[in-house]
Protein backbone atom coordinates (compact mmCIF):
# COMPACT_ATOMS: atom_id res chain seq x y z
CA UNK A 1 -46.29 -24.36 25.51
CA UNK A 2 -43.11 -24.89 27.44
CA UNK A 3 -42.16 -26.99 30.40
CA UNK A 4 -42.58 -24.07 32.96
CA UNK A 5 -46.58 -23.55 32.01
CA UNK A 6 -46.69 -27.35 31.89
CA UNK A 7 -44.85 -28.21 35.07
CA UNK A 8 -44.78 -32.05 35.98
CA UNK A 9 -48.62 -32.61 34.40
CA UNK A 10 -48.66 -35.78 32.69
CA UNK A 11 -48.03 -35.36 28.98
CA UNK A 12 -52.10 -36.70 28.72
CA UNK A 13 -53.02 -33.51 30.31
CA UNK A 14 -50.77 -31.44 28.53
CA UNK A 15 -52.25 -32.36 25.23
CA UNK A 16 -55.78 -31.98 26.51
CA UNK A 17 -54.98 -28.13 27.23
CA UNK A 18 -52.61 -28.01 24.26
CA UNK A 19 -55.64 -29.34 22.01
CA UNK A 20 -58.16 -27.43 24.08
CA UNK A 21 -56.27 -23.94 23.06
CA UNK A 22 -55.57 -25.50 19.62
CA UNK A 23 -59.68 -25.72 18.97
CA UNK A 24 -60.52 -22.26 20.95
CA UNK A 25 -57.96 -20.32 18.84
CA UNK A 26 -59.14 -21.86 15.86
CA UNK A 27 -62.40 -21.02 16.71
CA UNK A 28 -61.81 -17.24 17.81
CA UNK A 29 -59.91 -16.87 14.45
CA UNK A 30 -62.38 -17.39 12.56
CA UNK A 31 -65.52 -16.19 14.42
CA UNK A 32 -63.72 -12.60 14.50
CA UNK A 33 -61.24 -12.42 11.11
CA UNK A 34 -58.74 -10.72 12.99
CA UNK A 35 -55.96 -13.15 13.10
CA UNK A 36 -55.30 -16.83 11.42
CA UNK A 37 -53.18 -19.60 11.63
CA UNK A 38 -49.99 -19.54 9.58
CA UNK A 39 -47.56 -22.22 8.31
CA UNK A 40 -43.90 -21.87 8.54
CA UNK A 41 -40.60 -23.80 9.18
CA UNK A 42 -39.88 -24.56 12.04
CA UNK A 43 -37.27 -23.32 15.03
CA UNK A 44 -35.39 -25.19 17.12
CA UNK A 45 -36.46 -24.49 20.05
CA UNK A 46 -40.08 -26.05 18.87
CA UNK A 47 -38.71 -29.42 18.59
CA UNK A 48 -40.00 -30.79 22.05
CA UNK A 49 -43.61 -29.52 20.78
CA UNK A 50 -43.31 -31.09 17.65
CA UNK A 51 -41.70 -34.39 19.43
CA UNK A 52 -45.06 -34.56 21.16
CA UNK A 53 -46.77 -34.57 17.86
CA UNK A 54 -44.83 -37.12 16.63
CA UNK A 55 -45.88 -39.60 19.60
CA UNK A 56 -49.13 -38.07 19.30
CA UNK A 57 -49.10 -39.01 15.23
CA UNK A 58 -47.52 -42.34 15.71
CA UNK A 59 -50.30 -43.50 18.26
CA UNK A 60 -53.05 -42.07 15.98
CA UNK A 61 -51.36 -44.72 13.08
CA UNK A 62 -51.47 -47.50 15.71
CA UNK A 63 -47.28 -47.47 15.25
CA UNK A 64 -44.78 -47.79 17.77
CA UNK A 65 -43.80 -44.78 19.80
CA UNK A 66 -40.48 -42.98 18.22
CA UNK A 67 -37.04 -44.23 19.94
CA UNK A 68 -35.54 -42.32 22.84
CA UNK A 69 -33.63 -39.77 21.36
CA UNK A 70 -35.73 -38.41 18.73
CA UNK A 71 -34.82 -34.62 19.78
CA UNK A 72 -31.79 -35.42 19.14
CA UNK A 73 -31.61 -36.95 15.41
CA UNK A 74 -34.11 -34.73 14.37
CA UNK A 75 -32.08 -31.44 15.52
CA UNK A 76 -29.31 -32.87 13.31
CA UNK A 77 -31.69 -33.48 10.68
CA UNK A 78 -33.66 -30.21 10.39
CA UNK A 79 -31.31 -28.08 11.51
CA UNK A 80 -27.46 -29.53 11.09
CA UNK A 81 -26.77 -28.88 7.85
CA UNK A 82 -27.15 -26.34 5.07
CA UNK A 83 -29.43 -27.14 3.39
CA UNK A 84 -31.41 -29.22 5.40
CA UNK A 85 -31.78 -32.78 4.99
CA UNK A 86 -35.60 -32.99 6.18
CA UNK A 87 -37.53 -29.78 6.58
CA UNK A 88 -40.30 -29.57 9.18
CA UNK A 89 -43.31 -27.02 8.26
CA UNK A 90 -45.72 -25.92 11.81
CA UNK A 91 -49.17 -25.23 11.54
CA UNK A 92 -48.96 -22.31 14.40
CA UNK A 93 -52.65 -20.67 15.84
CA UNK A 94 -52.67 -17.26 16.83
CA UNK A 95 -52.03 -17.81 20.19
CA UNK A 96 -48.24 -19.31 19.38
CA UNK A 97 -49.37 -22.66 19.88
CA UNK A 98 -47.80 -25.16 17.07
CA UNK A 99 -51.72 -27.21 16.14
CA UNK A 100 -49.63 -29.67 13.78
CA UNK A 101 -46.84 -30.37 11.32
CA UNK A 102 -45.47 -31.94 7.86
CA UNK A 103 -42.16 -32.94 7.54
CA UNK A 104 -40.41 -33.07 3.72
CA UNK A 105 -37.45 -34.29 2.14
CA UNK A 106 -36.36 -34.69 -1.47
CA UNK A 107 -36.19 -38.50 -2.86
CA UNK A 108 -35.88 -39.56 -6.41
CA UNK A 109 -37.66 -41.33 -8.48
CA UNK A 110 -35.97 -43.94 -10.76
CA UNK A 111 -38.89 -44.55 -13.01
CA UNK A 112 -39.02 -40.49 -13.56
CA UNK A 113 -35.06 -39.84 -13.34
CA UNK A 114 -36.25 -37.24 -11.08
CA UNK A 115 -36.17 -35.59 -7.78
CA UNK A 116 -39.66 -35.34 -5.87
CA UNK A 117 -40.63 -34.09 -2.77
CA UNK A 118 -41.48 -36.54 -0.32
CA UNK A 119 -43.75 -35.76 2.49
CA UNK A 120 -43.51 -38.30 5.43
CA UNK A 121 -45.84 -36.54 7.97
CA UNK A 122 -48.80 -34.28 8.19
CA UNK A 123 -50.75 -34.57 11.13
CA UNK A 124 -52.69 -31.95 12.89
CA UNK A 125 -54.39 -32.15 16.24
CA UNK A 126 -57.56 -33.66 16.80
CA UNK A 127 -58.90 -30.37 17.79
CA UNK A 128 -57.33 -28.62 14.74
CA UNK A 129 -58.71 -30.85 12.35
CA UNK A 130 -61.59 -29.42 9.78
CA UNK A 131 -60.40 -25.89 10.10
CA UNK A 132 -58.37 -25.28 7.52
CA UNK A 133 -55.15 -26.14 8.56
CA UNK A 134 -54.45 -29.30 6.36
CA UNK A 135 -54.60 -26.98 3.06
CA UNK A 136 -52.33 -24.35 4.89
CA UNK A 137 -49.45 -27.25 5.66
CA UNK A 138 -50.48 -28.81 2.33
CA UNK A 139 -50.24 -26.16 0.21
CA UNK A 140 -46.65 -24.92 2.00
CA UNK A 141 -45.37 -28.63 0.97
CA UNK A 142 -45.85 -27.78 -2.49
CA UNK A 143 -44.54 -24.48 -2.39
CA UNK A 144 -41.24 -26.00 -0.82
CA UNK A 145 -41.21 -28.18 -3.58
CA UNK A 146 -41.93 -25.22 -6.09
CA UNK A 147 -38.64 -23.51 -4.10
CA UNK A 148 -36.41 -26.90 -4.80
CA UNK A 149 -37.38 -27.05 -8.28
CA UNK A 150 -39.29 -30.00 -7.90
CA UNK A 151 -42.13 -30.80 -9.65
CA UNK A 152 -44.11 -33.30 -7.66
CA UNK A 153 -45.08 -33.85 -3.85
CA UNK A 154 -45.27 -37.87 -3.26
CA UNK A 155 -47.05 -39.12 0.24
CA UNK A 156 -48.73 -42.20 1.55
CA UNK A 157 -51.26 -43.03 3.82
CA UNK A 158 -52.55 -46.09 6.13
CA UNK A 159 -55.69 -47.70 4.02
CA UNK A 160 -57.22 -47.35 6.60
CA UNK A 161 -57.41 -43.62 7.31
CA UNK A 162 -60.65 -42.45 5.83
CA UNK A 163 -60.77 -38.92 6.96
CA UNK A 164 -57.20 -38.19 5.44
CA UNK A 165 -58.00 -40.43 1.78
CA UNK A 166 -61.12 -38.14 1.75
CA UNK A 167 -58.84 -35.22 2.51
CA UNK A 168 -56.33 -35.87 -0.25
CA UNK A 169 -59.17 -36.34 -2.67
CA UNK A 170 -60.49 -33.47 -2.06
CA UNK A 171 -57.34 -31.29 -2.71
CA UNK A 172 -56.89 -33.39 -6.20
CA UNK A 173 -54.09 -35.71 -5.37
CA UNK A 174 -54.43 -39.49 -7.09
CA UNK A 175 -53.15 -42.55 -5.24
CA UNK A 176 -51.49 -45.62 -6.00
CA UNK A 177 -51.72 -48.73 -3.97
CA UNK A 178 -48.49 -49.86 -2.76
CA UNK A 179 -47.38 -51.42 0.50
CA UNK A 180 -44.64 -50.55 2.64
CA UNK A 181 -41.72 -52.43 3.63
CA UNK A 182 -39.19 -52.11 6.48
CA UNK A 183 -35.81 -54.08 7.14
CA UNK A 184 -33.73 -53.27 9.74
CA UNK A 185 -30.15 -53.49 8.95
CA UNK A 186 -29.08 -54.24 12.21
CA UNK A 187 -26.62 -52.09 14.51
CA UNK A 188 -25.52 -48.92 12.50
């Protein structure tokens, strides 16, 4: 979806339709077996898309909304260097539209003395949601991970997602409980 379908609807409506056609083409998909959803990096010229799922993600966690900007750093990110420092994998329906994302990056691991890849973001749609999808972006995390010679995908979740702990169990992954802990530096 790009500004000139959108025009100047409020970014609520936008996300109705965009979630409307996200659940429709799901549904057509798979009632008729002729096309499916497919995961893949993604292109530049997706990033306002997948800014939108970003806010959209960050209100579903109850977390502030991104900084101004976000475009921006994440064009440098994904797409400045060679190879990338984050990579950013769309869930996209057969109509074009981009239903979700996960974004990846390689960390290490002191206790292993290894390199894993960590996964900062999934998050699909409400509408996309139980279709599938989640395996498809899941399963192309690991595969980047296979490509980097890494062998181990690290995540977390809020405790208090339900849906996505149930989600994680079911595709075999083990937890640990840990919190998380931000300090600003101040001014870069």
């Amino acid at each position: 979806m790009n500004a000139r379908e959108d025009g100047p609807a409020p970014a609520a409506v936008r996300r109705a339709r965009e979630d409307g056609r996200a659940s429709a083409a799901v549904r057509r998909a798979r009632e008729d077996g002729s096309a499916s959803a497919v995961v893949r990096h993604a292109r530049p010229e997706e990033l306002p898309r997948i800014v939108e799922l970003i806010v959209e993600h960050a209100a579903y966690e109850k977390a502030p909304a991104p900084a101004p900007g976000l475009a921006e750093r994440l064009a440098r990110l994904l797409f400045g260097t060679a190879p990338p420092r984050l990579r950013c994998l769309v869930a996209v329906l057969p109509d074009g539209a981009l239903a979700g994302y996960a974004t990846c990056a390689p960390e290490l691991s002191t206790w292993d003395g290894a390199e894993y890849l960590h996964m900062d973001c999934l998050y699909l749609t409400e509408a996309s949601r139980g279709h599938g999808l989640g395996p498809l972006l899941t399963a192309a995390v690991t595969a980047e991970a296979r490509a980097l010679g890494l062998t181990q995908v690290q995540w977390q979740t809020p405790v208090w997602n339900e849906g996505a702990i149930r989600f994680y169990d079911r595709l075999g992954a083990t937890s640990r409980q840990k919190r998380r802990y931000t300090l600003p530096t101040g001014p870069a």
